[in-house]
Amino acid sequence: MSKTQKIRIAIVGLLAWCQLAAVAQTTVKGVVTDAKTGETLPFVSIIIPGTTMGTSADVDGKYLMTMPAGRSALRFTYVGYVSQDKAISAGVSQVINVKMEVDASLLKEVTIRGKARYRNKDNPAVQLIRDVIANKEKNQAAHNEYVEYEQYEKISFALSNLSDNFKEKRIFKNYQFLFTNQDSASSNGRNMLPAYMEEKLSQVYLRKSPYAKKQIVKANRRAEFDSKFVDNNGLSAYFNRLYEDINIYDNNISVATNLLLSPIANNAPTFYKFFIRDTIKTSTPWLVELGFVPRNKTDLLFEGKLFITLDGNYGVQNAYLTVNKDINLNFMRDLESGLEFEKGSDGRYHLSKTTLSMEFALGEKSAGLHGQRVVNFKNFTINNPQPDLLFKGPAQQLAFNPLQKTGEDYWSGIRHIPLDWTEQNIYRNVDTLQTIPSFKRTMDIATIFLAGYKSMGPVEIGPVNTFYSFNEVEGFRLRFGGRTTPEFNKRLFFETYAAYGFKDEKWKYFLSGSYSLNNKSVYHFPLNYVRASFQRDTKIPGQDLQFVNEDNFLLSFKRGENNRWLYNDTYRVEYMTEFQNHFSYKVGFTKWIQQPGGILEYIKTDGEGDRNVANLVNSEANVELRYAPGEQFYQGKVYRTPIINKYPVFTLRYGAGLKLLGGETSYHNLTANISKRVYLSQLGYVDLTAEGGYIVGKNIPFPLLTIHRANQTYAYQLNSYNLMNFLEFVSDHYASVDVQYYMNGFLFNKIPLLKKLKLREVFSFKAITGGLRNENNPERGASVYNFPVDELGRPISYTLNKQPYMEGSVGVANIFKLLRVDLVKRFNYLDHPNVSEWGIRARFRLDF
């Protein structure tokens, strides 16, 4: 017999065995209900008699189970009901609906109600969870005066749900080593391709009063991509923001930047249904298995089970958390979290291990991204006093040299738990990827689309979204620019661009040079640099954009008149330093020569009548102080984007106008800003911003006063007034408030048709009050530039002396998972020319 014949016989035999195995298996499904009321019973235990194999019904009482060969019965058990055994027909897919009878002998002790009749009153499950809530403060580790432990954590990511066709695509021709043993690589039925890994070992110290936490990182290792394409620190920070620590005793638990209500939050019985599923008497102390589900499946809530100790402490001994498939979270295909607790020397239970797995995908069957974070704790010690000096300084402190690489031999000796087989080769695979030319080309293309820059070694060309734009003053505008990278010099950075307007026929350009004083990039935390720059370009008075360039093509489309611009020559030098506690200060000097453009004119009225002023020269020394405790951000190529959290941000700016180097005006300008996000649990969150400013000085022309931030684009801008016109309001003192309220679908989730769309409500209110003192008001005789007027001689700039400017909006967010549309209303100053009382604005926002 030939070798080929032997292979064929083996394949035929294998197929025959698979067919017999399929025939031998039996699939059973059905619904479990109360025999009397017909109400479905959630979480009924279903086991094969004589084995430990089994499953449980879901929240709607539905179950599905595959029986192994040789088994012909199922047993259904539920607290408060009589157990039932059901005979099964072998080798046949069948539906068996089960009607369970209430156990009269247990009726006085436990009352289990079905889905339709659930209530909190006289419900033993609710009484139990209230006992847990009443005792949760003393069951937390922070209840002790001092706590310390060693913490090991690992976070890994993999492409998931990949088919064989995906593997065979031409693009992966050079990456087949990534698919080693991929045929058997599965996690909960997913084929996965490991892509990222990070490990960290720390010693953690907690102090109760005053509260402080110190994490001393003893070792850190991660798979790093080429820094030309990816900021590895930013990537790590973002992943750890998605997969934060889970403390079941907190009222709210952060998952993928959203807050989900804990099943043992103070108000948990209002939002959850609880069911006693089992009493475990084989454990000491006895445990109660407590199931819980959300009352509304689309709300930001968990479902799962808790194991509660019956020792009078009502502590959590184990927890399993997941979410309903209908939850109002974007791109979330799956979530599972497990929490394990160990009994400590004080008789209470402390965390010993947490696991959080989430899979993100665009669709149910599409490829996705699966991530898992595992945190393990050991050497848990309580009430061992530590000196106050230990808790001073930043909350996280490195106790190793980050430049010294550590290998697998080192990590295999310090890991609390071993890597699973899908994680073992990630470090090597990522390193190998960096050497493959086709991978570099792919990353290069991705960087152009995502970051806007084309890398060319020592220089980068971009950002590409500014290459073309247009406006009424410049007409068609072309721009080309770039900047150097650390390959050019690790301390010295240059950035430049040139632009040309085909209508005004003028060149614009920019050049800056920055020198890093801490051997880091001038874009990386903590910042510490000196910078000098010159810019000749245009600007719209009163337009203030965050994180985007003003000549972005998408912002070229504007409403109303947009023909009053400034041509600026700006010379600037500045020194910037930032500390680990996120306090920073910036000191600088700016010389600004501005010339009116378009139909804007600088006209000054004095004893000789109206006089046209060709340009305004201003010199200013400025200082900015900023404090952002607990700040997180994603470090991008052009800027860093804040990841907003619960901590406030304080900013104080001071500018002094100086009559030197041609400066014409003397003044003192002070501005203060406070912003904070306030979380409201199930009701969403509110972003609050308060700002105030005061300018001291006389005869200050309006271009140097506060021209309030207006918006004439069709994009909704968070920090501007969306129905205010450019140059409409001018002040030398003001106070403002901005409220953005995101309800996260709390209302829409209750509406049957809308909740399937996973829409989210958003509301806003903005108001600003202020004024202009007579000594700076041209309408009150001040010797300054006149306010601009339109073609009919009507003024287009005003003061806020009469009443505050106010606008509000009602919007729908999460349209197609990325679009927010607001209906904006302007409440007053409707008699001004070319203003609208109503407007529709849109904003792209990709969020979980």
mmCIF file with all atom_site columns, N, CA, C and O in Angstrom, residues 208-236:
data_model
loop_
_atom_site.group_PDB
_atom_site.id
_atom_site.type_symbol
_atom_site.label_atom_id
_atom_site.label_alt_id
_atom_site.label_comp_id
_atom_site.label_asym_id
_atom_site.label_entity_id
_atom_site.label_seq_id
_atom_site.pdbx_PDB_ins_code
_atom_site.Cartn_x
_atom_site.Cartn_y
_atom_site.Cartn_z
_atom_site.occupancy
_atom_site.B_iso_or_equiv
_atom_site.pdbx_formal_charge
_atom_site.auth_seq_id
_atom_site.auth_comp_id
_atom_site.auth_asym_id
_atom_site.auth_atom_id
_atom_site.pdbx_PDB_model_num
ATOM 1   N N  . LYS A 1 208 ? -5.407 54.602 54.496 1.00 0.00 ? 208 LYS A N  1
ATOM 2   C CA . LYS A 1 208 ? -6.803 54.995 54.635 1.00 0.00 ? 208 LYS A CA 1
ATOM 3   C C  . LYS A 1 208 ? -6.959 56.484 54.906 1.00 0.00 ? 208 LYS A C  1
ATOM 4   O O  . LYS A 1 208 ? -7.783 57.153 54.271 1.00 0.00 ? 208 LYS A O  1
ATOM 5   N N  . SER A 1 209 ? -6.193 57.041 55.857 1.00 0.00 ? 209 SER A N  1
ATOM 6   C CA . SER A 1 209 ? -6.400 58.427 56.255 1.00 0.00 ? 209 SER A CA 1
ATOM 7   C C  . SER A 1 209 ? -5.064 59.142 56.466 1.00 0.00 ? 209 SER A C  1
ATOM 8   O O  . SER A 1 209 ? -4.266 58.723 57.317 1.00 0.00 ? 209 SER A O  1
ATOM 9   N N  . PRO A 1 210 ? -4.824 60.228 55.719 1.00 0.00 ? 210 PRO A N  1
ATOM 10  C CA . PRO A 1 210 ? -5.582 60.634 54.532 1.00 0.00 ? 210 PRO A CA 1
ATOM 11  C C  . PRO A 1 210 ? -5.337 59.635 53.418 1.00 0.00 ? 210 PRO A C  1
ATOM 12  O O  . PRO A 1 210 ? -4.251 59.045 53.321 1.00 0.00 ? 210 PRO A O  1
ATOM 13  N N  . TYR A 1 211 ? -6.366 59.453 52.567 1.00 0.00 ? 211 TYR A N  1
ATOM 14  C CA . TYR A 1 211 ? -6.277 58.399 51.563 1.00 0.00 ? 211 TYR A CA 1
ATOM 15  C C  . TYR A 1 211 ? -5.115 58.657 50.609 1.00 0.00 ? 211 TYR A C  1
ATOM 16  O O  . TYR A 1 211 ? -4.906 59.766 50.121 1.00 0.00 ? 211 TYR A O  1
ATOM 17  N N  . ALA A 1 212 ? -4.359 57.598 50.347 1.00 0.00 ? 212 ALA A N  1
ATOM 18  C CA . ALA A 1 212 ? -3.258 57.680 49.384 1.00 0.00 ? 212 ALA A CA 1
ATOM 19  C C  . ALA A 1 212 ? -2.993 56.284 48.845 1.00 0.00 ? 212 ALA A C  1
ATOM 20  O O  . ALA A 1 212 ? -3.202 55.280 49.538 1.00 0.00 ? 212 ALA A O  1
ATOM 21  N N  . LYS A 1 213 ? -2.572 56.254 47.592 1.00 0.00 ? 213 LYS A N  1
ATOM 22  C CA . LYS A 1 213 ? -2.205 54.993 46.949 1.00 0.00 ? 213 LYS A CA 1
ATOM 23  C C  . LYS A 1 213 ? -0.894 55.189 46.213 1.00 0.00 ? 213 LYS A C  1
ATOM 24  O O  . LYS A 1 213 ? -0.717 56.175 45.488 1.00 0.00 ? 213 LYS A O  1
ATOM 25  N N  . LYS A 1 214 ? 0.019  54.275 46.432 1.00 0.00 ? 214 LYS A N  1
ATOM 26  C CA . LYS A 1 214 ? 1.328  54.338 45.785 1.00 0.00 ? 214 LYS A CA 1
ATOM 27  C C  . LYS A 1 214 ? 1.602  53.016 45.085 1.00 0.00 ? 214 LYS A C  1
ATOM 28  O O  . LYS A 1 214 ? 1.487  51.951 45.680 1.00 0.00 ? 214 LYS A O  1
ATOM 29  N N  . GLN A 1 215 ? 1.918  53.099 43.806 1.00 0.00 ? 215 GLN A N  1
ATOM 30  C CA . GLN A 1 215 ? 2.260  51.912 43.036 1.00 0.00 ? 215 GLN A CA 1
ATOM 31  C C  . GLN A 1 215 ? 3.710  52.029 42.590 1.00 0.00 ? 215 GLN A C  1
ATOM 32  O O  . GLN A 1 215 ? 4.061  52.919 41.826 1.00 0.00 ? 215 GLN A O  1
ATOM 33  N N  . ILE A 1 216 ? 4.527  51.134 43.092 1.00 0.00 ? 216 ILE A N  1
ATOM 34  C CA . ILE A 1 216 ? 5.939  51.115 42.730 1.00 0.00 ? 216 ILE A CA 1
ATOM 35  C C  . ILE A 1 216 ? 6.131  50.001 41.706 1.00 0.00 ? 216 ILE A C  1
ATOM 36  O O  . ILE A 1 216 ? 6.009  48.814 42.022 1.00 0.00 ? 216 ILE A O  1
ATOM 37  N N  . VAL A 1 217 ? 6.388  50.391 40.470 1.00 0.00 ? 217 VAL A N  1
ATOM 38  C CA . VAL A 1 217 ? 6.512  49.426 39.378 1.00 0.00 ? 217 VAL A CA 1
ATOM 39  C C  . VAL A 1 217 ? 7.917  48.831 39.406 1.00 0.00 ? 217 VAL A C  1
ATOM 40  O O  . VAL A 1 217 ? 8.907  49.538 39.232 1.00 0.00 ? 217 VAL A O  1
ATOM 41  N N  . LYS A 1 218 ? 7.952  47.518 39.621 1.00 0.00 ? 218 LYS A N  1
ATOM 42  C CA . LYS A 1 218 ? 9.243  46.843 39.728 1.00 0.00 ? 218 LYS A CA 1
ATOM 43  C C  . LYS A 1 218 ? 9.738  46.310 38.386 1.00 0.00 ? 218 LYS A C  1
ATOM 44  O O  . LYS A 1 218 ? 10.944 46.101 38.201 1.00 0.00 ? 218 LYS A O  1
ATOM 45  N N  . ALA A 1 219 ? 8.821  46.074 37.462 1.00 0.00 ? 219 ALA A N  1
ATOM 46  C CA . ALA A 1 219 ? 9.204  45.582 36.137 1.00 0.00 ? 219 ALA A CA 1
ATOM 47  C C  . ALA A 1 219 ? 8.051  45.846 35.178 1.00 0.00 ? 219 ALA A C  1
ATOM 48  O O  . ALA A 1 219 ? 6.884  45.787 35.559 1.00 0.00 ? 219 ALA A O  1
ATOM 49  N N  . ASN A 1 220 ? 8.405  46.139 33.931 1.00 0.00 ? 220 ASN A N  1
ATOM 50  C CA . ASN A 1 220 ? 7.391  46.412 32.908 1.00 0.00 ? 220 ASN A CA 1
ATOM 51  C C  . ASN A 1 220 ? 7.940  45.945 31.558 1.00 0.00 ? 220 ASN A C  1
ATOM 52  O O  . ASN A 1 220 ? 9.099  46.212 31.226 1.00 0.00 ? 220 ASN A O  1
ATOM 53  N N  . ARG A 1 221 ? 7.102  45.274 30.812 1.00 0.00 ? 221 ARG A N  1
ATOM 54  C CA . ARG A 1 221 ? 7.523  44.738 29.516 1.00 0.00 ? 221 ARG A CA 1
ATOM 55  C C  . ARG A 1 221 ? 6.341  44.772 28.562 1.00 0.00 ? 221 ARG A C  1
ATOM 56  O O  . ARG A 1 221 ? 5.215  44.473 28.953 1.00 0.00 ? 221 ARG A O  1
ATOM 57  N N  . ARG A 1 222 ? 6.578  45.149 27.317 1.00 0.00 ? 222 ARG A N  1
ATOM 58  C CA . ARG A 1 222 ? 5.508  45.155 26.339 1.00 0.00 ? 222 ARG A CA 1
ATOM 59  C C  . ARG A 1 222 ? 6.063  44.932 24.936 1.00 0.00 ? 222 ARG A C  1
ATOM 60  O O  . ARG A 1 222 ? 7.255  45.173 24.685 1.00 0.00 ? 222 ARG A O  1
ATOM 61  N N  . ALA A 1 223 ? 5.189  44.472 24.064 1.00 0.00 ? 223 ALA A N  1
ATOM 62  C CA . ALA A 1 223 ? 5.531  44.339 22.653 1.00 0.00 ? 223 ALA A CA 1
ATOM 63  C C  . ALA A 1 223 ? 5.457  45.724 22.026 1.00 0.00 ? 223 ALA A C  1
ATOM 64  O O  . ALA A 1 223 ? 4.402  46.351 22.051 1.00 0.00 ? 223 ALA A O  1
ATOM 65  N N  . GLU A 1 224 ? 6.565  46.194 21.471 1.00 0.00 ? 224 GLU A N  1
ATOM 66  C CA . GLU A 1 224 ? 6.616  47.563 20.971 1.00 0.00 ? 224 GLU A CA 1
ATOM 67  C C  . GLU A 1 224 ? 6.706  47.585 19.455 1.00 0.00 ? 224 GLU A C  1
ATOM 68  O O  . GLU A 1 224 ? 7.470  46.831 18.848 1.00 0.00 ? 224 GLU A O  1
ATOM 69  N N  . PHE A 1 225 ? 5.920  48.506 18.878 1.00 0.00 ? 225 PHE A N  1
ATOM 70  C CA . PHE A 1 225 ? 5.965  48.725 17.442 1.00 0.00 ? 225 PHE A CA 1
ATOM 71  C C  . PHE A 1 225 ? 6.922  49.877 17.141 1.00 0.00 ? 225 PHE A C  1
ATOM 72  O O  . PHE A 1 225 ? 7.315  50.628 18.027 1.00 0.00 ? 225 PHE A O  1
ATOM 73  N N  . ASP A 1 226 ? 7.274  50.012 15.885 1.00 0.00 ? 226 ASP A N  1
ATOM 74  C CA . ASP A 1 226 ? 8.190  51.060 15.450 1.00 0.00 ? 226 ASP A CA 1
ATOM 75  C C  . ASP A 1 226 ? 7.613  52.419 15.839 1.00 0.00 ? 226 ASP A C  1
ATOM 76  O O  . ASP A 1 226 ? 6.481  52.759 15.505 1.00 0.00 ? 226 ASP A O  1
ATOM 77  N N  . SER A 1 227 ? 8.381  53.211 16.571 1.00 0.00 ? 227 SER A N  1
ATOM 78  C CA . SER A 1 227 ? 7.907  54.503 17.067 1.00 0.00 ? 227 SER A CA 1
ATOM 79  C C  . SER A 1 227 ? 7.633  55.489 15.937 1.00 0.00 ? 227 SER A C  1
ATOM 80  O O  . SER A 1 227 ? 7.001  56.522 16.151 1.00 0.00 ? 227 SER A O  1
ATOM 81  N N  . LYS A 1 228 ? 8.105  55.207 14.716 1.00 0.00 ? 228 LYS A N  1
ATOM 82  C CA . LYS A 1 228 ? 7.773  56.071 13.584 1.00 0.00 ? 228 LYS A CA 1
ATOM 83  C C  . LYS A 1 228 ? 6.288  56.019 13.273 1.00 0.00 ? 228 LYS A C  1
ATOM 84  O O  . LYS A 1 228 ? 5.711  56.958 12.742 1.00 0.00 ? 228 LYS A O  1
ATOM 85  N N  . PHE A 1 229 ? 5.660  54.885 13.606 1.00 0.00 ? 229 PHE A N  1
ATOM 86  C CA . PHE A 1 229 ? 4.269  54.684 13.249 1.00 0.00 ? 229 PHE A CA 1
ATOM 87  C C  . PHE A 1 229 ? 3.336  54.724 14.451 1.00 0.00 ? 229 PHE A C  1
ATOM 88  O O  . PHE A 1 229 ? 2.189  55.157 14.343 1.00 0.00 ? 229 PHE A O  1
ATOM 89  N N  . VAL A 1 230 ? 3.804  54.260 15.593 1.00 0.00 ? 230 VAL A N  1
ATOM 90  C CA . VAL A 1 230 ? 2.937  54.105 16.766 1.00 0.00 ? 230 VAL A CA 1
ATOM 91  C C  . VAL A 1 230 ? 3.624  54.699 17.978 1.00 0.00 ? 230 VAL A C  1
ATOM 92  O O  . VAL A 1 230 ? 4.814  54.450 18.205 1.00 0.00 ? 230 VAL A O  1
ATOM 93  N N  . ASP A 1 231 ? 2.882  55.471 18.747 1.00 0.00 ? 231 ASP A N  1
ATOM 94  C CA . ASP A 1 231 ? 3.388  55.922 20.035 1.00 0.00 ? 231 ASP A CA 1
ATOM 95  C C  . ASP A 1 231 ? 3.053  54.846 21.061 1.00 0.00 ? 231 ASP A C  1
ATOM 96  O O  . ASP A 1 231 ? 1.906  54.686 21.465 1.00 0.00 ? 231 ASP A O  1
ATOM 97  N N  . ASN A 1 232 ? 4.065  54.090 21.481 1.00 0.00 ? 232 ASN A N  1
ATOM 98  C CA . ASN A 1 232 ? 3.820  52.937 22.332 1.00 0.00 ? 232 ASN A CA 1
ATOM 99  C C  . ASN A 1 232 ? 3.319  53.327 23.711 1.00 0.00 ? 232 ASN A C  1
ATOM 100 O O  . ASN A 1 232 ? 2.483  52.634 24.290 1.00 0.00 ? 232 ASN A O  1
ATOM 101 N N  . ASN A 1 233 ? 3.804  54.440 24.246 1.00 0.00 ? 233 ASN A N  1
ATOM 102 C CA . ASN A 1 233 ? 3.294  54.899 25.542 1.00 0.00 ? 233 ASN A CA 1
ATOM 103 C C  . ASN A 1 233 ? 1.825  55.282 25.443 1.00 0.00 ? 233 ASN A C  1
ATOM 104 O O  . ASN A 1 233 ? 1.026  54.965 26.330 1.00 0.00 ? 233 ASN A O  1
ATOM 105 N N  . GLY A 1 234 ? 1.457  55.973 24.365 1.00 0.00 ? 234 GLY A N  1
ATOM 106 C CA . GLY A 1 234 ? 0.068  56.351 24.170 1.00 0.00 ? 234 GLY A CA 1
ATOM 107 C C  . GLY A 1 234 ? -0.830 55.144 23.963 1.00 0.00 ? 234 GLY A C  1
ATOM 108 O O  . GLY A 1 234 ? -1.945 55.084 24.483 1.00 0.00 ? 234 GLY A O  1
ATOM 109 N N  . LEU A 1 235 ? -0.330 54.161 23.215 1.00 0.00 ? 235 LEU A N  1
ATOM 110 C CA . LEU A 1 235 ? -1.099 52.942 22.987 1.00 0.00 ? 235 LEU A CA 1
ATOM 111 C C  . LEU A 1 235 ? -1.338 52.209 24.301 1.00 0.00 ? 235 LEU A C  1
ATOM 112 O O  . LEU A 1 235 ? -2.450 51.757 24.587 1.00 0.00 ? 235 LEU A O  1
ATOM 113 N N  . SER A 1 236 ? -0.301 52.107 25.119 1.00 0.00 ? 236 SER A N  1
ATOM 114 C CA . SER A 1 236 ? -0.431 51.446 26.417 1.00 0.00 ? 236 SER A CA 1
ATOM 115 C C  . SER A 1 236 ? -1.423 52.176 27.310 1.00 0.00 ? 236 SER A C  1
ATOM 116 O O  . SER A 1 236 ? -2.271 51.555 27.967 1.00 0.00 ? 236 SER A O  1
#
